[in-house]
Every structure is written in structure tokens, then in C-alpha cells.
Tab-separated table of C-alpha atoms in Angstrom:
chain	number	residue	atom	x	y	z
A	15	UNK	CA	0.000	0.000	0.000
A	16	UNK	CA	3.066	2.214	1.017
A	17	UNK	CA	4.207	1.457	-2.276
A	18	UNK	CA	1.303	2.367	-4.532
A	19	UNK	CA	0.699	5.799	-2.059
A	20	UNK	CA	4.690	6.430	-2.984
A	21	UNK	CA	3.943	6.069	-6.254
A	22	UNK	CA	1.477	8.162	-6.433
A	23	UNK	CA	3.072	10.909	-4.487
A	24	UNK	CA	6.468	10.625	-5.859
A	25	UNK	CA	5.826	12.418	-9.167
A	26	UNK	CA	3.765	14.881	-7.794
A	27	UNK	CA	6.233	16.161	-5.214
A	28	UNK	CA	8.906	15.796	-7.738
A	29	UNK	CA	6.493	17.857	-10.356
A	30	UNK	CA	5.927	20.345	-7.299
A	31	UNK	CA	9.314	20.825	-6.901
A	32	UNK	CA	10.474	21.216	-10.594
A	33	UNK	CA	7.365	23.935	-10.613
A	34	UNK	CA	9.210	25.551	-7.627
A	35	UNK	CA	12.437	25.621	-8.817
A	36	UNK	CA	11.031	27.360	-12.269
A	37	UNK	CA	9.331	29.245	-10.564
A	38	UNK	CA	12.177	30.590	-8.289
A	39	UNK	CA	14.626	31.427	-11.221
A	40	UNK	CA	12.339	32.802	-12.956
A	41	UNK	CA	11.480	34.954	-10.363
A	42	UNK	CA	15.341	35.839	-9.708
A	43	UNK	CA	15.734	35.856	-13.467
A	44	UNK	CA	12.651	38.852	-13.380
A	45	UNK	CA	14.124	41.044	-10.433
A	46	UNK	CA	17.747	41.074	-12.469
A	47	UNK	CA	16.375	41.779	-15.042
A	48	UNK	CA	14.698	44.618	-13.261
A	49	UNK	CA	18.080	45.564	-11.177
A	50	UNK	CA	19.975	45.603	-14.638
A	51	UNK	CA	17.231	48.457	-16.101
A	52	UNK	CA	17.312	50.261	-12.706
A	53	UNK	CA	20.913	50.604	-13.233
A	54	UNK	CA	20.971	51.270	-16.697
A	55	UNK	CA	18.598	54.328	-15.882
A	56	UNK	CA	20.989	55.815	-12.949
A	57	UNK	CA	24.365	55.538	-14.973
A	58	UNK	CA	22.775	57.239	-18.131
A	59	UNK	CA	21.062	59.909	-16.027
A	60	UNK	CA	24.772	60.314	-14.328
A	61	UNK	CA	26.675	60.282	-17.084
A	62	UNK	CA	24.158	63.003	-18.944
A	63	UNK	CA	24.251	64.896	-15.978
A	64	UNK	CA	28.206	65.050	-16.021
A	65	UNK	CA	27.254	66.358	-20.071
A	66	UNK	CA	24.995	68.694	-19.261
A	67	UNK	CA	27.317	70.598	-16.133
A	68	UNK	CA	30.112	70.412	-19.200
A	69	UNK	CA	27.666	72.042	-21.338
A	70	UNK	CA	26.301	74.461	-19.115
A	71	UNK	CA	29.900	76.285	-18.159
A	72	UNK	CA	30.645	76.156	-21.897
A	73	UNK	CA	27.939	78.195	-22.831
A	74	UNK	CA	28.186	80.903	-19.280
A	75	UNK	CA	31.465	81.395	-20.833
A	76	UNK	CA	29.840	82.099	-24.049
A	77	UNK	CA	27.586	84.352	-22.572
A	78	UNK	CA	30.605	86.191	-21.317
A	79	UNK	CA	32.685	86.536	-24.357
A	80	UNK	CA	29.882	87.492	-26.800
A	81	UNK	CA	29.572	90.878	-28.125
A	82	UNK	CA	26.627	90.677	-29.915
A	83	UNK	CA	23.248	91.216	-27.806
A	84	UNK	CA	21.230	88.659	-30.063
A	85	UNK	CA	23.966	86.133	-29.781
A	86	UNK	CA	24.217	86.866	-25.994
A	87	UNK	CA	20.398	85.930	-25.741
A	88	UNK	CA	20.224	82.846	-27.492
A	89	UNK	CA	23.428	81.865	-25.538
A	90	UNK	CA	21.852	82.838	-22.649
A	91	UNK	CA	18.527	80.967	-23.366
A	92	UNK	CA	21.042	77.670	-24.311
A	93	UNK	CA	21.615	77.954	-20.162
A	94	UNK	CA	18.255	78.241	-19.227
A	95	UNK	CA	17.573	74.704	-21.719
A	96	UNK	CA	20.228	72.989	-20.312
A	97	UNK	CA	19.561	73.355	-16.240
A	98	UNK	CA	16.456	72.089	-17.286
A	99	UNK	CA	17.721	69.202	-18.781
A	100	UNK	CA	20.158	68.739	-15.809
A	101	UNK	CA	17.547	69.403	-13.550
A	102	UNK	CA	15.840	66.320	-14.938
A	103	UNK	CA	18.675	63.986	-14.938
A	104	UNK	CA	19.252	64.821	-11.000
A	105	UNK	CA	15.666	64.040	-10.425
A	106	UNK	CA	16.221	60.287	-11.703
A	107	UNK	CA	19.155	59.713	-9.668
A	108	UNK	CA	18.309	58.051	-6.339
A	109	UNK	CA	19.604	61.221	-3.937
A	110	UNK	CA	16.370	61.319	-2.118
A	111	UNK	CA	17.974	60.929	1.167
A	112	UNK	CA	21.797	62.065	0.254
A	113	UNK	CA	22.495	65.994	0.652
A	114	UNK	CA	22.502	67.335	-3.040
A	115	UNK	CA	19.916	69.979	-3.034
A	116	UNK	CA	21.772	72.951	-2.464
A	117	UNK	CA	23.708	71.925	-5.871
A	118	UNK	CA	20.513	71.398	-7.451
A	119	UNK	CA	19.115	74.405	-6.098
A	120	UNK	CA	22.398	76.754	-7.955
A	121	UNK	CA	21.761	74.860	-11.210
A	122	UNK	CA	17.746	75.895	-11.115
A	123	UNK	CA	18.628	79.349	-9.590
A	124	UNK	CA	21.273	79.397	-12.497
A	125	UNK	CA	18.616	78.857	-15.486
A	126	UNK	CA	16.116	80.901	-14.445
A	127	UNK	CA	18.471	83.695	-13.391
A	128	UNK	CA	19.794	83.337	-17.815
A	129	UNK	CA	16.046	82.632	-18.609
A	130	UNK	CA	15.185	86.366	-17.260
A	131	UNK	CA	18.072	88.014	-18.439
A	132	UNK	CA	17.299	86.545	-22.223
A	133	UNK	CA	13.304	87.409	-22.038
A	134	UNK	CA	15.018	91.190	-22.297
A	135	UNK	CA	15.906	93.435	-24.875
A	136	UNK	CA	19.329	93.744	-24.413
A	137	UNK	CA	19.576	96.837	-26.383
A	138	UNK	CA	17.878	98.705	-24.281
A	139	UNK	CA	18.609	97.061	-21.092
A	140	UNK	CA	21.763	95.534	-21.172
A	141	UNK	CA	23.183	93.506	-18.664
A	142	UNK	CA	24.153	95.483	-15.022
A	143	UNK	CA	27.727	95.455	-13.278
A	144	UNK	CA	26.180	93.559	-10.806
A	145	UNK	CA	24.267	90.760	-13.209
A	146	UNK	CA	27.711	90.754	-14.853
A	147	UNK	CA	29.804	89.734	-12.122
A	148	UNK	CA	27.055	87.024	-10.944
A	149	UNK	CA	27.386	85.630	-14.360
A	150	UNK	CA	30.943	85.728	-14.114
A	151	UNK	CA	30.508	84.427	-10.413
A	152	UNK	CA	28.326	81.583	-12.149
A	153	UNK	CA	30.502	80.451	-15.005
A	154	UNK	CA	33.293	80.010	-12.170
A	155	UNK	CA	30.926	78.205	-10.207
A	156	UNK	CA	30.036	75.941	-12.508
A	157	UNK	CA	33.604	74.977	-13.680
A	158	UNK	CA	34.149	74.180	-10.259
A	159	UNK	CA	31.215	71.789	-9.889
A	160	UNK	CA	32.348	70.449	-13.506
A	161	UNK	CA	35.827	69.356	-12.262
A	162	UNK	CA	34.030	67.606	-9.023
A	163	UNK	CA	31.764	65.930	-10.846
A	164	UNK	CA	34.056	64.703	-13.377
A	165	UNK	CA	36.049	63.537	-10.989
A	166	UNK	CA	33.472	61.161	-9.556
A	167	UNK	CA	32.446	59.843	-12.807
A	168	UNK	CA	35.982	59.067	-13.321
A	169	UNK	CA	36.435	56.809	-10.320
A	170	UNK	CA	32.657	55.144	-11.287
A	171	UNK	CA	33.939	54.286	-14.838
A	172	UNK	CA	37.301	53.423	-13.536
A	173	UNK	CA	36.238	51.032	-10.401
A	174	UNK	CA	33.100	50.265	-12.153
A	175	UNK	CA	30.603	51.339	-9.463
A	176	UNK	CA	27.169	50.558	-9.462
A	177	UNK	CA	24.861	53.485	-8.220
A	178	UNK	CA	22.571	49.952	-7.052
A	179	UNK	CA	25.222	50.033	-4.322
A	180	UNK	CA	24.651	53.713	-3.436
A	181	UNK	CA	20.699	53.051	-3.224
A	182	UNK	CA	20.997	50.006	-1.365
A	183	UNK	CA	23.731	52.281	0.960
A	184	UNK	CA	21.228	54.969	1.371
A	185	UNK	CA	18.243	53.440	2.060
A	186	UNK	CA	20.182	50.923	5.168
A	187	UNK	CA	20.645	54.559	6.943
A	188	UNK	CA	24.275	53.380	7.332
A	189	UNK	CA	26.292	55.503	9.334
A	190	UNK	CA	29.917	54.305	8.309
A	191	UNK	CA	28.764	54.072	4.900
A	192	UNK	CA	32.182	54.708	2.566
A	193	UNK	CA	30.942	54.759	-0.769
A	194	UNK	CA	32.647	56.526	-3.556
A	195	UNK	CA	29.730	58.225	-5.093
A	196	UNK	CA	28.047	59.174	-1.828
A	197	UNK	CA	31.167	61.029	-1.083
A	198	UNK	CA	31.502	62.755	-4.178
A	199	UNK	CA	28.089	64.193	-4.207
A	200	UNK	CA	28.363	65.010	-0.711
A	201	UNK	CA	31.607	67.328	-1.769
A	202	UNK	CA	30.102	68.948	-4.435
A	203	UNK	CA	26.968	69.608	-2.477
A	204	UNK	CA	29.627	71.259	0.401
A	205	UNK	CA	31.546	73.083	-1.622
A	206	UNK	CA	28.175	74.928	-3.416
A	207	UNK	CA	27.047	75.559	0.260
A	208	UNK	CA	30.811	77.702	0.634
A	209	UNK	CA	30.338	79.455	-1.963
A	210	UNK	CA	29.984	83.540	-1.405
A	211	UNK	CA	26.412	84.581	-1.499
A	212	UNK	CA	24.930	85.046	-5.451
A	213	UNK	CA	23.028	88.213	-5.999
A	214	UNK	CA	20.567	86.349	-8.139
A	215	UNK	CA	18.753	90.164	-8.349
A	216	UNK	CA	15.084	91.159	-7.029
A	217	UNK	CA	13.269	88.777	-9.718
A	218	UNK	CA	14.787	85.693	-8.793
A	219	UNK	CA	14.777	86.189	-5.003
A	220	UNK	CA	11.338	87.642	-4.467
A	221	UNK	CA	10.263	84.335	-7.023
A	222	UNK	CA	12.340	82.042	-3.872
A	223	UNK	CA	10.474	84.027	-1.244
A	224	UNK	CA	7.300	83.688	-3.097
A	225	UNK	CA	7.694	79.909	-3.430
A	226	UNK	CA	8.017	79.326	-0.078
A	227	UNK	CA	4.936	81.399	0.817
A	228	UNK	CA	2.908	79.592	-1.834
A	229	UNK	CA	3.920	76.185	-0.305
A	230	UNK	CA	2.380	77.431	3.281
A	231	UNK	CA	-0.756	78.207	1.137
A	232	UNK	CA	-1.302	75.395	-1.323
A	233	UNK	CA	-5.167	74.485	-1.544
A	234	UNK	CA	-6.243	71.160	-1.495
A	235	UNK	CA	-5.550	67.959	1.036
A	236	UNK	CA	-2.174	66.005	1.595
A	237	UNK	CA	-2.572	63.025	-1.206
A	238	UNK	CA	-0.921	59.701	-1.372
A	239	UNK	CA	1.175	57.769	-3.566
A	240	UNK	CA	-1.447	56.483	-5.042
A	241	UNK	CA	-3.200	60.213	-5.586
A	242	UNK	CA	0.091	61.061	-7.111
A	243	UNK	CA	-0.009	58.570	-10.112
A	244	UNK	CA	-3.443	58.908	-11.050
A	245	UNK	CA	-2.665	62.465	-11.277
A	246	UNK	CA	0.090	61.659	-13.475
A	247	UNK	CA	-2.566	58.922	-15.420
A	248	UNK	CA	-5.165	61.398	-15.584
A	249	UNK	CA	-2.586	63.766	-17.659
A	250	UNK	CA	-1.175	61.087	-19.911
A	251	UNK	CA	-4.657	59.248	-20.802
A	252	UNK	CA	-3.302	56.169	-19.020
A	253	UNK	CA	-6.168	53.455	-18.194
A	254	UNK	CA	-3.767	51.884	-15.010
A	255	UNK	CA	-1.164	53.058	-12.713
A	256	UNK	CA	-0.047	49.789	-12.885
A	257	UNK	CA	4.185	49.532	-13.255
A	258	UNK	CA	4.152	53.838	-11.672
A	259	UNK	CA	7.306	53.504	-9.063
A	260	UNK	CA	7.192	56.942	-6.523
A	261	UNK	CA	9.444	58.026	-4.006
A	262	UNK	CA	8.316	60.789	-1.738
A	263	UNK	CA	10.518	63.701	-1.543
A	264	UNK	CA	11.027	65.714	1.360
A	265	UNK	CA	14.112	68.178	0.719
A	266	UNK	CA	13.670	71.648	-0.458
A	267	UNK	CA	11.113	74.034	-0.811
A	268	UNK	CA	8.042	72.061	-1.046
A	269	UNK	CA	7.408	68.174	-0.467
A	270	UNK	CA	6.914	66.256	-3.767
A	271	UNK	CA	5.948	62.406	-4.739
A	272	UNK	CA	8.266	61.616	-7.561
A	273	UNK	CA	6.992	59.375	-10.163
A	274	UNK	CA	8.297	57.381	-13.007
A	275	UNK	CA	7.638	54.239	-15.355
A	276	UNK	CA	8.705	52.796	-18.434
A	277	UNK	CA	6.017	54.155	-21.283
A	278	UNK	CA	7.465	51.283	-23.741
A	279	UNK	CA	10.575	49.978	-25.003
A	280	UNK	CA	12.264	52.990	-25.934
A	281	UNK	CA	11.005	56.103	-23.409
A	282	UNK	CA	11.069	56.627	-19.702
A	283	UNK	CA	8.291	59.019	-18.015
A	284	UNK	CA	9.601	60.996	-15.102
A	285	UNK	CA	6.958	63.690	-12.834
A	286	UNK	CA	6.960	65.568	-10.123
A	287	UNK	CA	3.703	65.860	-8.152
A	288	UNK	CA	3.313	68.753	-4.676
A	289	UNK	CA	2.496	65.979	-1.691
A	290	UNK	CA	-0.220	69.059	-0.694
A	291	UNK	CA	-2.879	69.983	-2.967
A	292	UNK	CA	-1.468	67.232	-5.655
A	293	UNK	CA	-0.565	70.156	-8.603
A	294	UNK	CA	1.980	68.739	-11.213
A	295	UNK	CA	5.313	70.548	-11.094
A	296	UNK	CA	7.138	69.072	-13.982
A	297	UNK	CA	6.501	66.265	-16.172
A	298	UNK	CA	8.930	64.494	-18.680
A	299	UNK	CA	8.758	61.976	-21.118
A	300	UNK	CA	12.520	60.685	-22.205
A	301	UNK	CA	12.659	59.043	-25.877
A	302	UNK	CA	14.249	60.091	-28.856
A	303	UNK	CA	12.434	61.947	-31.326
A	304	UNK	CA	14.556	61.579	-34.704
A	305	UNK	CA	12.376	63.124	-37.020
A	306	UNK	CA	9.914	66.267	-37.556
A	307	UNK	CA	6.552	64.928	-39.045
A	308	UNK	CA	3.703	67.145	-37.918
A	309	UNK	CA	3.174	70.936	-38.136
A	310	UNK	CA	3.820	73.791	-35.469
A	311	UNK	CA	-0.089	74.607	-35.701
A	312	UNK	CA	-0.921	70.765	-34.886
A	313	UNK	CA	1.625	70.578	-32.255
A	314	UNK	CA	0.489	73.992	-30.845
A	315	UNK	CA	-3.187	72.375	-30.722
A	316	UNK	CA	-2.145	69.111	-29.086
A	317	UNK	CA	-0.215	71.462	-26.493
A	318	UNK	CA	-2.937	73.674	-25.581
A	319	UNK	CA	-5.404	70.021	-25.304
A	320	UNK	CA	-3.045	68.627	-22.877
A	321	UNK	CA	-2.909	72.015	-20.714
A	322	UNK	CA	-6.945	72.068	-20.461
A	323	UNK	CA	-7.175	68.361	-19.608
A	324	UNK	CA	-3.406	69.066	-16.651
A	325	UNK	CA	-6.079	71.506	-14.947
A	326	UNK	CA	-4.408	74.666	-16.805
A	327	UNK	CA	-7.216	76.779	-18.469
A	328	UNK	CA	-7.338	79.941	-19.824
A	329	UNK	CA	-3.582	80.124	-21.258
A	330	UNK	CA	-1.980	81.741	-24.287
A	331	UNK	CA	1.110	80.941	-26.379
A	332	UNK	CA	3.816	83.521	-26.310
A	333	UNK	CA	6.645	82.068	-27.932
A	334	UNK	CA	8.121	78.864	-28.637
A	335	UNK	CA	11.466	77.283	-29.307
A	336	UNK	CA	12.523	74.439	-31.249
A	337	UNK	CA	15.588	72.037	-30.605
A	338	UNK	CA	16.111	68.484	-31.978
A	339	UNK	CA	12.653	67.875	-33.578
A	340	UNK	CA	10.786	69.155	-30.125
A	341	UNK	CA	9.098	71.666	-30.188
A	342	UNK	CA	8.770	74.191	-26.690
A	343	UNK	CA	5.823	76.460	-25.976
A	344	UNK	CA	5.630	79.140	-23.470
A	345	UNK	CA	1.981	79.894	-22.397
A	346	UNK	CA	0.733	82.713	-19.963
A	347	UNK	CA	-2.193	82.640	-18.266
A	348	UNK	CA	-5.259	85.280	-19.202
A	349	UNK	CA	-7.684	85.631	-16.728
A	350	UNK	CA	-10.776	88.208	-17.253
A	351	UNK	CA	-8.698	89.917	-20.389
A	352	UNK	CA	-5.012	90.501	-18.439
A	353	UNK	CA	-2.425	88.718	-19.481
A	354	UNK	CA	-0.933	87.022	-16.105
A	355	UNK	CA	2.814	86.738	-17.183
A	356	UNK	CA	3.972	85.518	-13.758
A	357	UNK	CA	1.428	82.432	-13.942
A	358	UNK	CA	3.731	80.780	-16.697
A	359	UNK	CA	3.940	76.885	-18.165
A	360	UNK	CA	6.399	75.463	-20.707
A	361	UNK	CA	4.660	72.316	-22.598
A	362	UNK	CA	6.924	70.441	-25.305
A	363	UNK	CA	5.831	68.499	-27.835
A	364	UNK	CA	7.412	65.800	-29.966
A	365	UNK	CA	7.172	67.057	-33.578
A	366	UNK	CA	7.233	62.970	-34.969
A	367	UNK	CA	3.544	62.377	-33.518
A	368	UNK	CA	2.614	64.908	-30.884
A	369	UNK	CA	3.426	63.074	-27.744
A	370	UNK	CA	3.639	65.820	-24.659
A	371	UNK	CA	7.643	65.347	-24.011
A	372	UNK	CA	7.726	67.865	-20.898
A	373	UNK	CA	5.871	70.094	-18.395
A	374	UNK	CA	7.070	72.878	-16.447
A	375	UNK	CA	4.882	74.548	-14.354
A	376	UNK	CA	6.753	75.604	-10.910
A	377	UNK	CA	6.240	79.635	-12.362
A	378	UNK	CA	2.395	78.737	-12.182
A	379	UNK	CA	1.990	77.394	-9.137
A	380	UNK	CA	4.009	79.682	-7.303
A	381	UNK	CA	2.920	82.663	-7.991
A	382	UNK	CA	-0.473	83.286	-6.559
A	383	UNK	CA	-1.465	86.645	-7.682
A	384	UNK	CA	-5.484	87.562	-7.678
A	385	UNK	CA	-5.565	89.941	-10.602
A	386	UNK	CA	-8.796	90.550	-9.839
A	387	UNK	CA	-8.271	93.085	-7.067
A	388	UNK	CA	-5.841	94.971	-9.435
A	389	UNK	CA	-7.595	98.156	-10.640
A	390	UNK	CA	-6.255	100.819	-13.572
A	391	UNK	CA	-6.133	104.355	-12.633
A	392	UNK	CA	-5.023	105.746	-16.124
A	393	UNK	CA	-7.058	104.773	-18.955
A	394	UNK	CA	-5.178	103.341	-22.024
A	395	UNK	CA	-5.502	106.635	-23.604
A	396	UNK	CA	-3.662	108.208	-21.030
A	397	UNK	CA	-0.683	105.283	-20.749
A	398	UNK	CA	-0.780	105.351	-24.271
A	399	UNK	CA	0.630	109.488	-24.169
A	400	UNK	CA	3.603	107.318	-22.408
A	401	UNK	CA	4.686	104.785	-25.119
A	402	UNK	CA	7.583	106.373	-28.314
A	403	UNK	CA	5.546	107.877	-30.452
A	404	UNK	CA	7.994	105.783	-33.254
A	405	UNK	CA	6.374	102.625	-32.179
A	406	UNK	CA	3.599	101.750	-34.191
A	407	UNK	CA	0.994	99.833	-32.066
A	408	UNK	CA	-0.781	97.168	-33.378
A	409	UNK	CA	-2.438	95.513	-30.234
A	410	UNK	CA	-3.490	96.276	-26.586
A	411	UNK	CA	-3.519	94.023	-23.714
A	412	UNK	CA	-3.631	94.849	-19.818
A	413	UNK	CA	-1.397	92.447	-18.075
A	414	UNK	CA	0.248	92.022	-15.087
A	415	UNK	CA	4.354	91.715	-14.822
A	416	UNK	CA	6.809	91.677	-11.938
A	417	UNK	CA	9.166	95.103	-12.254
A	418	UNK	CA	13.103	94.604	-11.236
A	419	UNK	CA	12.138	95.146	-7.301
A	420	UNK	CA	9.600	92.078	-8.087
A	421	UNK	CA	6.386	93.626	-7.051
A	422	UNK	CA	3.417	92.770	-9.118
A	423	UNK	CA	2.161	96.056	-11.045
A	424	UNK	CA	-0.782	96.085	-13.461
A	425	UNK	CA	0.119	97.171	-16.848
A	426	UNK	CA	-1.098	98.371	-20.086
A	427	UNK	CA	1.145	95.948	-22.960
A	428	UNK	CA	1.200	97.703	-25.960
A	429	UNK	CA	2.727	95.533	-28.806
A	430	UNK	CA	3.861	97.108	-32.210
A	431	UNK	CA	6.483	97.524	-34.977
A	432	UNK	CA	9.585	99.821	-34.577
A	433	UNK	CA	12.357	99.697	-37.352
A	434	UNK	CA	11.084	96.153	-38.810
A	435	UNK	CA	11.083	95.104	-35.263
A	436	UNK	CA	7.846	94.184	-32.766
A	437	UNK	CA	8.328	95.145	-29.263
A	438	UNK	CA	6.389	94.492	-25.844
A	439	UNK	CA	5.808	98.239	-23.863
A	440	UNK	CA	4.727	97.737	-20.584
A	441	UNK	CA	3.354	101.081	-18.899
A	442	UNK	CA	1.779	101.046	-15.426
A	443	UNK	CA	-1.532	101.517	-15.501
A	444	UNK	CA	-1.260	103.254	-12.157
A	445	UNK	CA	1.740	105.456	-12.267
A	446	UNK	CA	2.066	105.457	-16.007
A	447	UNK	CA	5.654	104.687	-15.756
A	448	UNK	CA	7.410	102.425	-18.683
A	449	UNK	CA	8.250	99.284	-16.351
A	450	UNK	CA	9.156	96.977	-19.386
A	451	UNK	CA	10.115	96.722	-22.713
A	452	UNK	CA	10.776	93.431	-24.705
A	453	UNK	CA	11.708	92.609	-27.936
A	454	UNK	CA	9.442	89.782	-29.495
A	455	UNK	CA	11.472	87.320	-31.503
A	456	UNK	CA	10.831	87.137	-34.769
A	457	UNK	CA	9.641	83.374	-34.646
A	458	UNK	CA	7.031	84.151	-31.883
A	459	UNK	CA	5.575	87.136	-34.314
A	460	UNK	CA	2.856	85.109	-35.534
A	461	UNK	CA	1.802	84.379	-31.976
A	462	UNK	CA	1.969	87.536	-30.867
């Protein structure tokens, strides 16, 4: 009987156990597979991030040597592309819980400081002594964190280090962790902390102190991680957050869920979602895009779709600008006829099929300005006795700008044509003094 109950069961266990086994490597064989990706991911976003630092003090140093105030613009705008590029790559490194923000903070302070600076007309408002030496203070800076960074990259390719390791090291709350890449970051992030204080001017700094006030004040509840990606599913059209990884955030100005997933075989998607209130802060979709199929109109319609369903109504091109077949718009926000230019988002779309590539929107949601209690004491006829009497207007807008001290001030915009050129002519509608004047590209013309 023993013998006929054996071989019954024999098989069976031995088929159980074969089934195990399968199961079990294939299991291991999955999470390798998964480790090998996850590592993939880090050293490409480290190595690009080495790239982009190398790029970034090239072009400051442009900046500086030019001569030419056009050339010094789109220089300057080059900056402003790459720390936004940077920006990203840091964001897909795991440095969560290892001290890098202060060096992330001086790249972002760092594009948006050349982003102002090339929204100007540098012919009539040229640089100041004291934006010069920041820029100078910057380019220095940035050569410094070059060499660092460079240095750690070397030791990573030359040891081959695995930023796994540095993960793995982080998250055990080690102590007496020694780790190679830990260290480095930790430097670079020490040294930017050293360095003398950068008068970013009134812009920039009244935009930190502003962020930090609008963080205090963010409507809506504390979400979840699981909030967070169907935020993120909701602005993508994705049926499933199924395969979203997030990591909460915790450093810097504002608590953030940081999402990403693999979108298919050849792009990454990478957001940024505010823990309070659950408003998008940047969103980026990482493929290549090797050709330009589809028209500026249709990509400008697919842009303006995605920014309706992302919760961001009522907003206007401006300009655009278009590097390696995608294509970036600038939008402002209009609310009851004045143009909000504070309340800004950048949406880029791929110009092969019109997939939404990126998402800034940090200018939006920090800037919480109610227009609506903003009231014109000169009529446009009177502001209008303000503007050169060489310009010839062709359109009227009130809108609302920040002046050099940073203080919102209500505006009359009048746009028009002087010597084959179209200029924005911002008098206070108030005071009726000129606050602004910028000189419209002539790509953005037709959207002016």
C-alpha cells in the first residue's frame, strides 16, 4: 500500500518541486532583469548629468565673451535649456535621502536667473555690473562643480561602481557608509554651500520668497502615492497606474511624490507631483524623437489640449522654441482679459507624432497673484501718451508683470512695430511709468 501511495506521491512532489524551482529562477531571473534596467537608468542619467554641467559652463562662458546682444540671448537661453535638462537627470538619480539639493538648487537658480536676463531686450537694457559679475561668479561656479563631478564619474567608470550600491547604501541609513559616489556628491553639495552669497537680483529672489509662501498656502488635502499617479494617469490618458514607481521627496522648498515608469521599449516618463494639494510641477517623457513629421499649428493644438485636460485653463502661447525635432511652448495665463505673465507653463511636444515630451509649471503654481483686485487708474488713452511715439501699435492688452524690485504692477502691454522690429511696452496703468520693454522674436511674431 506504502508502495502504490509512494507512487502516487512521488511524481507529484517531484512535479511540485520542478514547478518551484522554475518558478524561483524565474522569479530571480525577473528582479535582475529589473536591477539591470534600474541601473541602466541611474548611470545614463549620471553620465548626462556630467554632459549637461560640461555644457552648461561652456555656454556661461559664451555668454561672457559674446559681443553681440542677439547672440548673448540665445546663448543665454542655451543655459536656461540645459539646467532644465540637468535638472531632470538629477531628479532620476536616487539622492532622495543624500544631501545634493543645495547643488541642485544653484543649477535651477542658475537657469532661471539666464532665462530672465534673455526674455530682455538687451539693447535697451543691457546687462548690469552687478548681473555681470554674478554671471561671471556663475561660469566660475560651474567649472568648479564640472571638475568635481568629473572627478566622480571618473572613479565610477574606472572602479566600475554601481549606483545599485549607493541606493541600497542609502536606504540601510548606514552611518559608516564609505561609498565613492556618496562622497563625491556630498563634496560637491559642500563646496556649493561655501560658496559667497549670489546676488541672483530682485526677480529671482522675491520668485524664492514667493515659493516658499505659496507652499504654506497650497489648496487642497495632503494626497498619497497612489493620488500622485493617477494624477500623473489622468494627464497622460493612461487606463492603469499599474508599473508607476514613486518616491516621496522631502528636501527643499516644497514636499513632492516623484513618479516614473517605463512608457514602452524605448522612453522613460519621469513627474513631479506637490504631496499638498497634488498640482503637477514638472513632467517628462525621455525618448528620442529623430524626425519632424507634424506641423507647429498641430503641435500647438495638441499642447494647448493637454494644458486644459493638466487643470491649466485659460492660457496663451507667447513664444516657442525648437531644438532636436521638439518643439517648446511658453503659455501665460489670461484671466478676465489681463495677461498674467507671472502664472507661466512650458509644454513640449514631440514634432514625430505629438506626444507631450515635458511640463514645467513651478512659475504657475508659485505665484499666486489675484488679478482681480488689481484696478487701472489711467485709462489706455492716457498710458498710451507714455509709449515712443515711433512705435507703431498694433495691439493692446492689460497684463500684469513683476518690475526689477519684483512687485506685481498692473500694466497696459502695448505691442507694435519699430524699425522692422515688434516690441512688448509695458506702462503702469497706475503710475504710467514704462516698467518693461521686450523685444518679441521674430519666430514668436505670428503668436503675438
Amino acid at each position: 500500500m506504502y508502495k502504490r501511495i509512494a507512487a502516487v506521491l512521488f511524481p507529484v512532489t517531484l512535479i511540485a518541486l520542478v514547478a518551484t524551482a522554475t518558478w524561483g529562477y524565474q522569479e530571480n531571473q525577473d528582479k535582475n532583469s529589473i536591477l539591470i534596467k534600474a541601473e541602466s537608468q541611474y548611470q545614463r542619467a549620471f553620465h548626462e548629468l556630467n554632459a549637461n554641467v560640461d555644457q552648461l559652463q561652456d555656454e556661461l562662458g559664451k555668454s561672457l565673451a559674446l559681443n553681440s546682444r542677439n547672440q548673448m540671448s540665445s546663448s543665454l537661453s542655451n543655459v536656461w535649456r540645459i539646467s532644465y535638462s540637468a535638472q531632470s537627470n538629477i531628479g532620476q538619480l536616487p539622492l532622495t535621502l543624500m544631501p545634493f539639493d543645495s547643488a541642485e538648487k544653484f543649477v535651477a537658480k542658475t537657469g532661471k536667473f539666464a532665462y530672465e536676463i534673455g526674455l530682455r531686450d538687451l539693447d535697451k537694457q543691457p546687462l548690469t555690473d552687478d548681473e555681470w559679475k554674478t554671471l561671471e561668479g556663475l561660469y566660475q561656479n560651474a567649472d568648479d562643480i564640472r571638475k568635481d563631478l568629473q572627478s566622480v564619474q571618473k572613479k565610477v567608470m574606472d572602479k566600475d561602481l554601481r549606483w545599485m550600491d549607493v541606493e541600497m547604501a542609502l536606504a540601510s541609513e548606514d552611518q559608516k557608509m564609505d561609498n565613492v559616489i556618496i562622497d563625491g556628491f556630498k563634496e560637491v553639495n559642500h563646496k556649493v554651500e561655501q560658496y559667497p552669497e549670489i546676488d541672483w537680483g530682485p526677480t529671482i529672489s522675491n520668485m524664492e520668497v514667493r515659493k516658499k509662501e505659496k507652499n504654506n498656502r497650497l489648496t487642497g488635502p495632503t494626497i498619497t502615492a497612489d493620488d500622485a499617479k493617477k494624477v500623473v494617469a489622468k494627464m497622460v490618458d493612461r487606463k492603469t497606474t499599474d508599473g508607476m514607481n514613486t518616491k516621496k521627496s522631502v528636501k527643499g522648498d516644497f514636499p513632492t511624490w516623484n513618479i516614473n515608469y517605463k512608457e514602452s521599449k524605448i522612453g522613460d516618463v519621469y513627474a513631479n507631483v506637490t504631496v499638498k494639494g497634488g498640482h503637477p510641477v514638472w513632467f517628462l517623457y525621455d525618448r528620442p524623437v529623430t524626425v519632424s513629421k507634424i506641423s507647429y499649428e498641430e503641435a500647438l493644438r495638441k499642447a494647448k489640449r493637454f494644458l486644459i485636460k493638466s487643470g491649466f485653463k485659460h492660457m496663451e502661447a507667447i513664444s516657442y522654441d525648437e531644438t532636436e525635432n521638439v518643439i517648446a511652448y511658453n503659455f501665460v495665463q489670461k484671466t478676465n482679459g489681463v495677461m498674467v505673465y507671472p502664472k507661466t507653463v512650458v509644454a513640449k511636444v514631440a514634432l514625430d507624432n505629438g506626444d507631450i515630451m515635458g511640463l514645467q509649471t513651478d512659475e504657475y503654481v508659485f505665484n499666486p497673484l489675484d488679478v482681480s483686485k488689481m484696478k487701472a487708474k489711467l485709462s489706455e488713452k492716457d498710458a498710451k501718451k507714455q509709449v515712443n511715439q515711433h512705435l507703431k501699435i498694433q495691439k493692446v492688452n492689460r497684463a500684469v508683470i513683476y518690475d526689477r524690485q519684483g512687485e506685481a504692477r498692473l500694466c497696459y502691454e502695448f505691442q507694435g512695430i519699430l524699425k522692422n522690429s515688434l516690441y512688448r511696452v509695458f506702462i503702469d496703468a497706475n503710475t504710467g511709468d514704462e516698467v518693461e520693454v521686450k523685444k518679441v522674436k521674430q519666430a514668436d511674431a505670428d503668436l503675438a
